[in-house]
PDB file of C-alpha atoms in Angstrom:
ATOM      1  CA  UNK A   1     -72.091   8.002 -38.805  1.00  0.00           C
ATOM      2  CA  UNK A   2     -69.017   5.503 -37.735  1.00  0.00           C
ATOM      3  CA  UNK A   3     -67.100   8.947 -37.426  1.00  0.00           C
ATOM      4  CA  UNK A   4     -69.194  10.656 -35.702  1.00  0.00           C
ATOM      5  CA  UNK A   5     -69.534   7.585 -33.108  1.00  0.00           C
ATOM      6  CA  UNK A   6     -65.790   7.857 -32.866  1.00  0.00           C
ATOM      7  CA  UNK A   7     -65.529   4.128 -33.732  1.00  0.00           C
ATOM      8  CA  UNK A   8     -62.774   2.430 -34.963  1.00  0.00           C
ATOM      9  CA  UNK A   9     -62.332   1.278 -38.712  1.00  0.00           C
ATOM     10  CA  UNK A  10     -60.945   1.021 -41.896  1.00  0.00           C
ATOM     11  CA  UNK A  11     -61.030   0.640 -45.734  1.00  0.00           C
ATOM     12  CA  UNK A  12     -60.126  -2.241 -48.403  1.00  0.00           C
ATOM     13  CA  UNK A  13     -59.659  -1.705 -51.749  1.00  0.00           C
ATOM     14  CA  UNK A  14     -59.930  -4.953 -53.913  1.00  0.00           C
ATOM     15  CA  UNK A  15     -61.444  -6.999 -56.855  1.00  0.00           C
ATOM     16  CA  UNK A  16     -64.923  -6.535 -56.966  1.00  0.00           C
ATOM     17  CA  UNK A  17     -66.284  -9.607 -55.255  1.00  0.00           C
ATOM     18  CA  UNK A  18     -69.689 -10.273 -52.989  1.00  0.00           C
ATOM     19  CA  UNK A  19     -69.437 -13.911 -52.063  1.00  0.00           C
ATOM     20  CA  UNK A  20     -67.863 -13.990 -48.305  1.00  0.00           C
ATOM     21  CA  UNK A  21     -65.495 -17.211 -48.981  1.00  0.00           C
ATOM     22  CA  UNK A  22     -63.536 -15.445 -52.276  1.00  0.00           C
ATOM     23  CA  UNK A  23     -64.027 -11.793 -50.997  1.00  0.00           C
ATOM     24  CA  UNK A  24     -62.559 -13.022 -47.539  1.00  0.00           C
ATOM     25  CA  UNK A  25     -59.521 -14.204 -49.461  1.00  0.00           C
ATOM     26  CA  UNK A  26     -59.017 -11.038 -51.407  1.00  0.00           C
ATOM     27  CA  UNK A  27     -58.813  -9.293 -48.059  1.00  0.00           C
ATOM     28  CA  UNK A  28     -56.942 -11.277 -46.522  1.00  0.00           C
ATOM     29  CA  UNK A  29     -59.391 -12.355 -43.180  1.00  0.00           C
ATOM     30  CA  UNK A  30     -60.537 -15.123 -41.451  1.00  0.00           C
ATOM     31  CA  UNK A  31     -63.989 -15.991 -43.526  1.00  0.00           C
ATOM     32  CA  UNK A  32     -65.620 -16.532 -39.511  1.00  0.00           C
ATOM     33  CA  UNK A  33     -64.866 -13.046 -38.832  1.00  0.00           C
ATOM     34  CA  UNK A  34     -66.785 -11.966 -41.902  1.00  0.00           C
ATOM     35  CA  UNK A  35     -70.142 -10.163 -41.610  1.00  0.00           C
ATOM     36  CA  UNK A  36     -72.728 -11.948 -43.289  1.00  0.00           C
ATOM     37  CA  UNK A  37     -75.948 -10.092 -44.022  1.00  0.00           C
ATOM     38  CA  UNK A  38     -78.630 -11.887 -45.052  1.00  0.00           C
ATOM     39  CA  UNK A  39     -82.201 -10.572 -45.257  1.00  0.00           C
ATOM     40  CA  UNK A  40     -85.274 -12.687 -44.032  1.00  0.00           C
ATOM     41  CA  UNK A  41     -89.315 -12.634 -44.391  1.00  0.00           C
ATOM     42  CA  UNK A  42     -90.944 -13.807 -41.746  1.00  0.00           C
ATOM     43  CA  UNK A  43     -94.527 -14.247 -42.001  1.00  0.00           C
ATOM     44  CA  UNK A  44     -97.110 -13.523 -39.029  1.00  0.00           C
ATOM     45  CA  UNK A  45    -100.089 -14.184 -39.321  1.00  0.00           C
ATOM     46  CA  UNK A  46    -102.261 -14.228 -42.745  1.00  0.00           C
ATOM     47  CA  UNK A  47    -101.306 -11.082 -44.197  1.00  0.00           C
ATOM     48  CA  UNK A  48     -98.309  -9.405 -42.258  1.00  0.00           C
ATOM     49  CA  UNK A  49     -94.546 -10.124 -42.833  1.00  0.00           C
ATOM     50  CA  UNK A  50     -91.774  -9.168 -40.651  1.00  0.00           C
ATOM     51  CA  UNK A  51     -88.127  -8.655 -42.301  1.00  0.00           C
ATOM     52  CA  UNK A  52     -85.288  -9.301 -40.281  1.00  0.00           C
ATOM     53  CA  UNK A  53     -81.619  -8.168 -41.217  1.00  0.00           C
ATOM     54  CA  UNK A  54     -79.549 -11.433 -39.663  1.00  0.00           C
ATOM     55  CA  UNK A  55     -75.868 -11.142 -39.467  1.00  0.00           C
ATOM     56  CA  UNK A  56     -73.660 -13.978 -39.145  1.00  0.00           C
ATOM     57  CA  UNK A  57     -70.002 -15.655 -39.067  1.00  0.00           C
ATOM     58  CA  UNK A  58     -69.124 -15.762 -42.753  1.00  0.00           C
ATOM     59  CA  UNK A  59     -68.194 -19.638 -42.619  1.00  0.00           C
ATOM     60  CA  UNK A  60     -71.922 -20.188 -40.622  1.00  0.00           C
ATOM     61  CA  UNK A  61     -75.554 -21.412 -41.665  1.00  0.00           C
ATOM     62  CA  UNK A  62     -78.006 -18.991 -40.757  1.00  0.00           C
ATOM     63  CA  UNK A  63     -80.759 -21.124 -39.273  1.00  0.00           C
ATOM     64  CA  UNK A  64     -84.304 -20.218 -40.601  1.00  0.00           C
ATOM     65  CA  UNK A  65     -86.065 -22.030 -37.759  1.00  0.00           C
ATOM     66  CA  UNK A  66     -84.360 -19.847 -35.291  1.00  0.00           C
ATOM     67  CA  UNK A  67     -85.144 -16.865 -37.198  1.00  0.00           C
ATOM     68  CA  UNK A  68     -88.763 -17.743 -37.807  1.00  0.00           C
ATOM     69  CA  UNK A  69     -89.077 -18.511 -34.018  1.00  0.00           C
ATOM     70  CA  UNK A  70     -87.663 -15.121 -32.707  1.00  0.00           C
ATOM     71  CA  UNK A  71     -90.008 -13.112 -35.106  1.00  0.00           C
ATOM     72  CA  UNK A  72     -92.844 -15.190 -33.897  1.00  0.00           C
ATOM     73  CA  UNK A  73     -93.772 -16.341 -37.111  1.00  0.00           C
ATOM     74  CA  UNK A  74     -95.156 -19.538 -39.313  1.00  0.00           C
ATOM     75  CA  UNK A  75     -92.739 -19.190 -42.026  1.00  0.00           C
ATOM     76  CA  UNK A  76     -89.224 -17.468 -42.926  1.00  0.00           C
ATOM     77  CA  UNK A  77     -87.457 -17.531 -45.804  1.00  0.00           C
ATOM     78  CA  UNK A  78     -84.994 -15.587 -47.583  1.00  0.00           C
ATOM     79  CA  UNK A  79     -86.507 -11.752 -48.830  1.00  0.00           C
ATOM     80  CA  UNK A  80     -87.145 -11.422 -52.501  1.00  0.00           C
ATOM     81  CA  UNK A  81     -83.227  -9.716 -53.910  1.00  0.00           C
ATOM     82  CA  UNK A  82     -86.168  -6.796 -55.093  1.00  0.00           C
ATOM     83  CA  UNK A  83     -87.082  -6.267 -51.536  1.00  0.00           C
ATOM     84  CA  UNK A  84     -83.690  -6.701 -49.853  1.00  0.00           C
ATOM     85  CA  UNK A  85     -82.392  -4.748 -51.996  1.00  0.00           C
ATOM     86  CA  UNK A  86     -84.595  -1.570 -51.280  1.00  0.00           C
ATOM     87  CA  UNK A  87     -84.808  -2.427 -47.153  1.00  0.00           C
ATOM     88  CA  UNK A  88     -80.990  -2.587 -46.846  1.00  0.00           C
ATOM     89  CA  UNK A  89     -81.047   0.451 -49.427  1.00  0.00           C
ATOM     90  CA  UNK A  90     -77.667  -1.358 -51.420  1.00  0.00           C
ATOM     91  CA  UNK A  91     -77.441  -4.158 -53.837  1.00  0.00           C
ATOM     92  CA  UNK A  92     -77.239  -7.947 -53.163  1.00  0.00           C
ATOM     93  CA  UNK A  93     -73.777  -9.329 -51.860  1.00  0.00           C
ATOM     94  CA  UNK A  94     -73.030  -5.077 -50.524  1.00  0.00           C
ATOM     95  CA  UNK A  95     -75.366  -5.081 -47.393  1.00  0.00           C
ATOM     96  CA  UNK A  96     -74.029  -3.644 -44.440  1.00  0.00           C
ATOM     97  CA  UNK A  97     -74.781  -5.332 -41.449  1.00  0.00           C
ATOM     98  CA  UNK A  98     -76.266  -1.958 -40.159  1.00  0.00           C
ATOM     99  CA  UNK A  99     -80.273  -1.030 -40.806  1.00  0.00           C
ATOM    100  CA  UNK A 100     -81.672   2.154 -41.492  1.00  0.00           C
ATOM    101  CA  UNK A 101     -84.813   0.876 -42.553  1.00  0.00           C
ATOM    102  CA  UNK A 102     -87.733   0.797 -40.163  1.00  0.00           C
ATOM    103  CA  UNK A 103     -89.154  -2.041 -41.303  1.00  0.00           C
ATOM    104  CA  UNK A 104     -85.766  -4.013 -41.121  1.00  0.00           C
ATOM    105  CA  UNK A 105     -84.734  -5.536 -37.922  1.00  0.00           C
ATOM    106  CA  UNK A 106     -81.195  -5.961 -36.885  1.00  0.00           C
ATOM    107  CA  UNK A 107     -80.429  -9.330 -35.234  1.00  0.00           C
ATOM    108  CA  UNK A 108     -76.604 -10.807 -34.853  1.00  0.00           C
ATOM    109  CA  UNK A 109     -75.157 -14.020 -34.027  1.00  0.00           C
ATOM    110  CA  UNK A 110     -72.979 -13.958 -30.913  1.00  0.00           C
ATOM    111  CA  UNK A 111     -70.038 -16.370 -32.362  1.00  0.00           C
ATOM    112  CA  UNK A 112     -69.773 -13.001 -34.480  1.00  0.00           C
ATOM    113  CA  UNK A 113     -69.123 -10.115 -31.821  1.00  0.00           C
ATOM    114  CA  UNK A 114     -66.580 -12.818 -30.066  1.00  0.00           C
ATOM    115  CA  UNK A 115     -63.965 -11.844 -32.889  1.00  0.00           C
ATOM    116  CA  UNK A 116     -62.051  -8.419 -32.705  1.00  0.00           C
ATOM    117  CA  UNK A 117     -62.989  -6.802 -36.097  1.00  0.00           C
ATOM    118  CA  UNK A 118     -65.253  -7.456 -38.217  1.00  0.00           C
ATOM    119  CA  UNK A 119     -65.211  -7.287 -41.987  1.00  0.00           C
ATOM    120  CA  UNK A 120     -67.747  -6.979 -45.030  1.00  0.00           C
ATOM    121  CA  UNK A 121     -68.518  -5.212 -48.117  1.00  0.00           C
ATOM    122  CA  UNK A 122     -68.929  -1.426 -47.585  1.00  0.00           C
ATOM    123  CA  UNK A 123     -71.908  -0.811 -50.036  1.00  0.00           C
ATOM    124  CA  UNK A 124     -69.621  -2.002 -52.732  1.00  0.00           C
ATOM    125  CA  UNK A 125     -68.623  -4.778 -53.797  1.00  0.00           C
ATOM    126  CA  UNK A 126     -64.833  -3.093 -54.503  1.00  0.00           C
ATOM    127  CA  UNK A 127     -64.778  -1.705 -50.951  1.00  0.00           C
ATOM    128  CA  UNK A 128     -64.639  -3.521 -47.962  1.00  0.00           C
ATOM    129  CA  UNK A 129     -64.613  -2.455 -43.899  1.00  0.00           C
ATOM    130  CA  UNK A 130     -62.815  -3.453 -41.455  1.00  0.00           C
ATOM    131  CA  UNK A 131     -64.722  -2.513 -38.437  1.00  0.00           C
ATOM    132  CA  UNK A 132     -63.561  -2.801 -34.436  1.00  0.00           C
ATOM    133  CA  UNK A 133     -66.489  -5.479 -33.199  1.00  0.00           C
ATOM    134  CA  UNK A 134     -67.148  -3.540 -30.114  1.00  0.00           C
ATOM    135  CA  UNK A 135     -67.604  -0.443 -32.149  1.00  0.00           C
ATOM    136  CA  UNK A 136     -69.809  -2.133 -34.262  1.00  0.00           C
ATOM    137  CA  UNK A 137     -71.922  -3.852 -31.189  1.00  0.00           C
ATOM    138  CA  UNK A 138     -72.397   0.198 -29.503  1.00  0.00           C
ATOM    139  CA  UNK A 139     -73.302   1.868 -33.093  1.00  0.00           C
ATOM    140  CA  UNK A 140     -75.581  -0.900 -34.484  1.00  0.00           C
ATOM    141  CA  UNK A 141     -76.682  -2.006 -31.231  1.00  0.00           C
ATOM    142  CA  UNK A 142     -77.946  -4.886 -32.655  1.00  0.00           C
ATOM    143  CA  UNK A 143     -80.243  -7.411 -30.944  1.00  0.00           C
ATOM    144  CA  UNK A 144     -77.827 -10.458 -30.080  1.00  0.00           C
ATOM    145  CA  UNK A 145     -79.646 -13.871 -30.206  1.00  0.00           C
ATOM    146  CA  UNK A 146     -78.095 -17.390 -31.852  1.00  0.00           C
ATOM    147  CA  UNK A 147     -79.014 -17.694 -35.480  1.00  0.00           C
ATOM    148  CA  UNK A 148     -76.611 -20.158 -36.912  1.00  0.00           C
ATOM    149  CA  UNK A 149     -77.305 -23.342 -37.845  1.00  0.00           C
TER     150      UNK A 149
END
């Protein structure tokens, strides 16, 4: 756990809200130092799929092509809400840019980790987390690779 890991953070209360732009307001950050999770199928081969858990900049495109590419795959696209639901174990527009899925790969953006905290949704979409980027980069331990269009 975050506590456990001694890392830095805290908690929002507000509206319930999971779009980054109009939850970003209602905290009160910058929507570029948002964590936006987004989960991706990446198909390899005929029958296998990868899924990828990318995390950008809130006011960034995450670029498919780049994803696709790094997964070594012929197509990605955006994971059924059923399945990215269940991989990221939380529902759409609460996904924590954390995975505790095996099957779910953690990849962020660097433009993200260059802020000092981070904020998203804390597996609610009343809650929110504002997490010390650092803190986030040694507990995640994400792999860091460009993603944004």
């Amino acid at each position: 756990t975050l506590d456990a890991a001694g890392a830095r953070y805290r908690l929002i209360e507000h509206a319930p809200e999971g779009r980054t732009d109009a939850v970003s307001a209602l905290r009160g950050n910058e929507v570029g130092h948002a964590a936006k999770c987004l989960i991706v199928m990446v198909k390899v081969g005929k029958k296998q799929r990868r899924y990828v858990l990318a995390v950008v900049p809130g006011d960034a495109r995450l670029d498919l092509q780049a994803v696709k590419e790094l997964a070594g795959g012929s197509y990605a696209g955006f994971a059924a809400t059923e399945k990215a639901e269940e991989l990221a174990g939380s529902v759409s527009g609460t996904v924590l840019p954390f995975t505790f899925h095996p099957d779910l790969e953690l990849v962020a953006d660097p433009a993200l980790l260059k802020v000092p905290e981070l904020f998203f949704n804390a597996g609610r979409l009343d809650r929110s987390m504002a997490l010390v980027t650092e803190d986030y980069v040694r507990v995640a331990q994400p792999r860091v690779e460009p993603i944004t269009a």
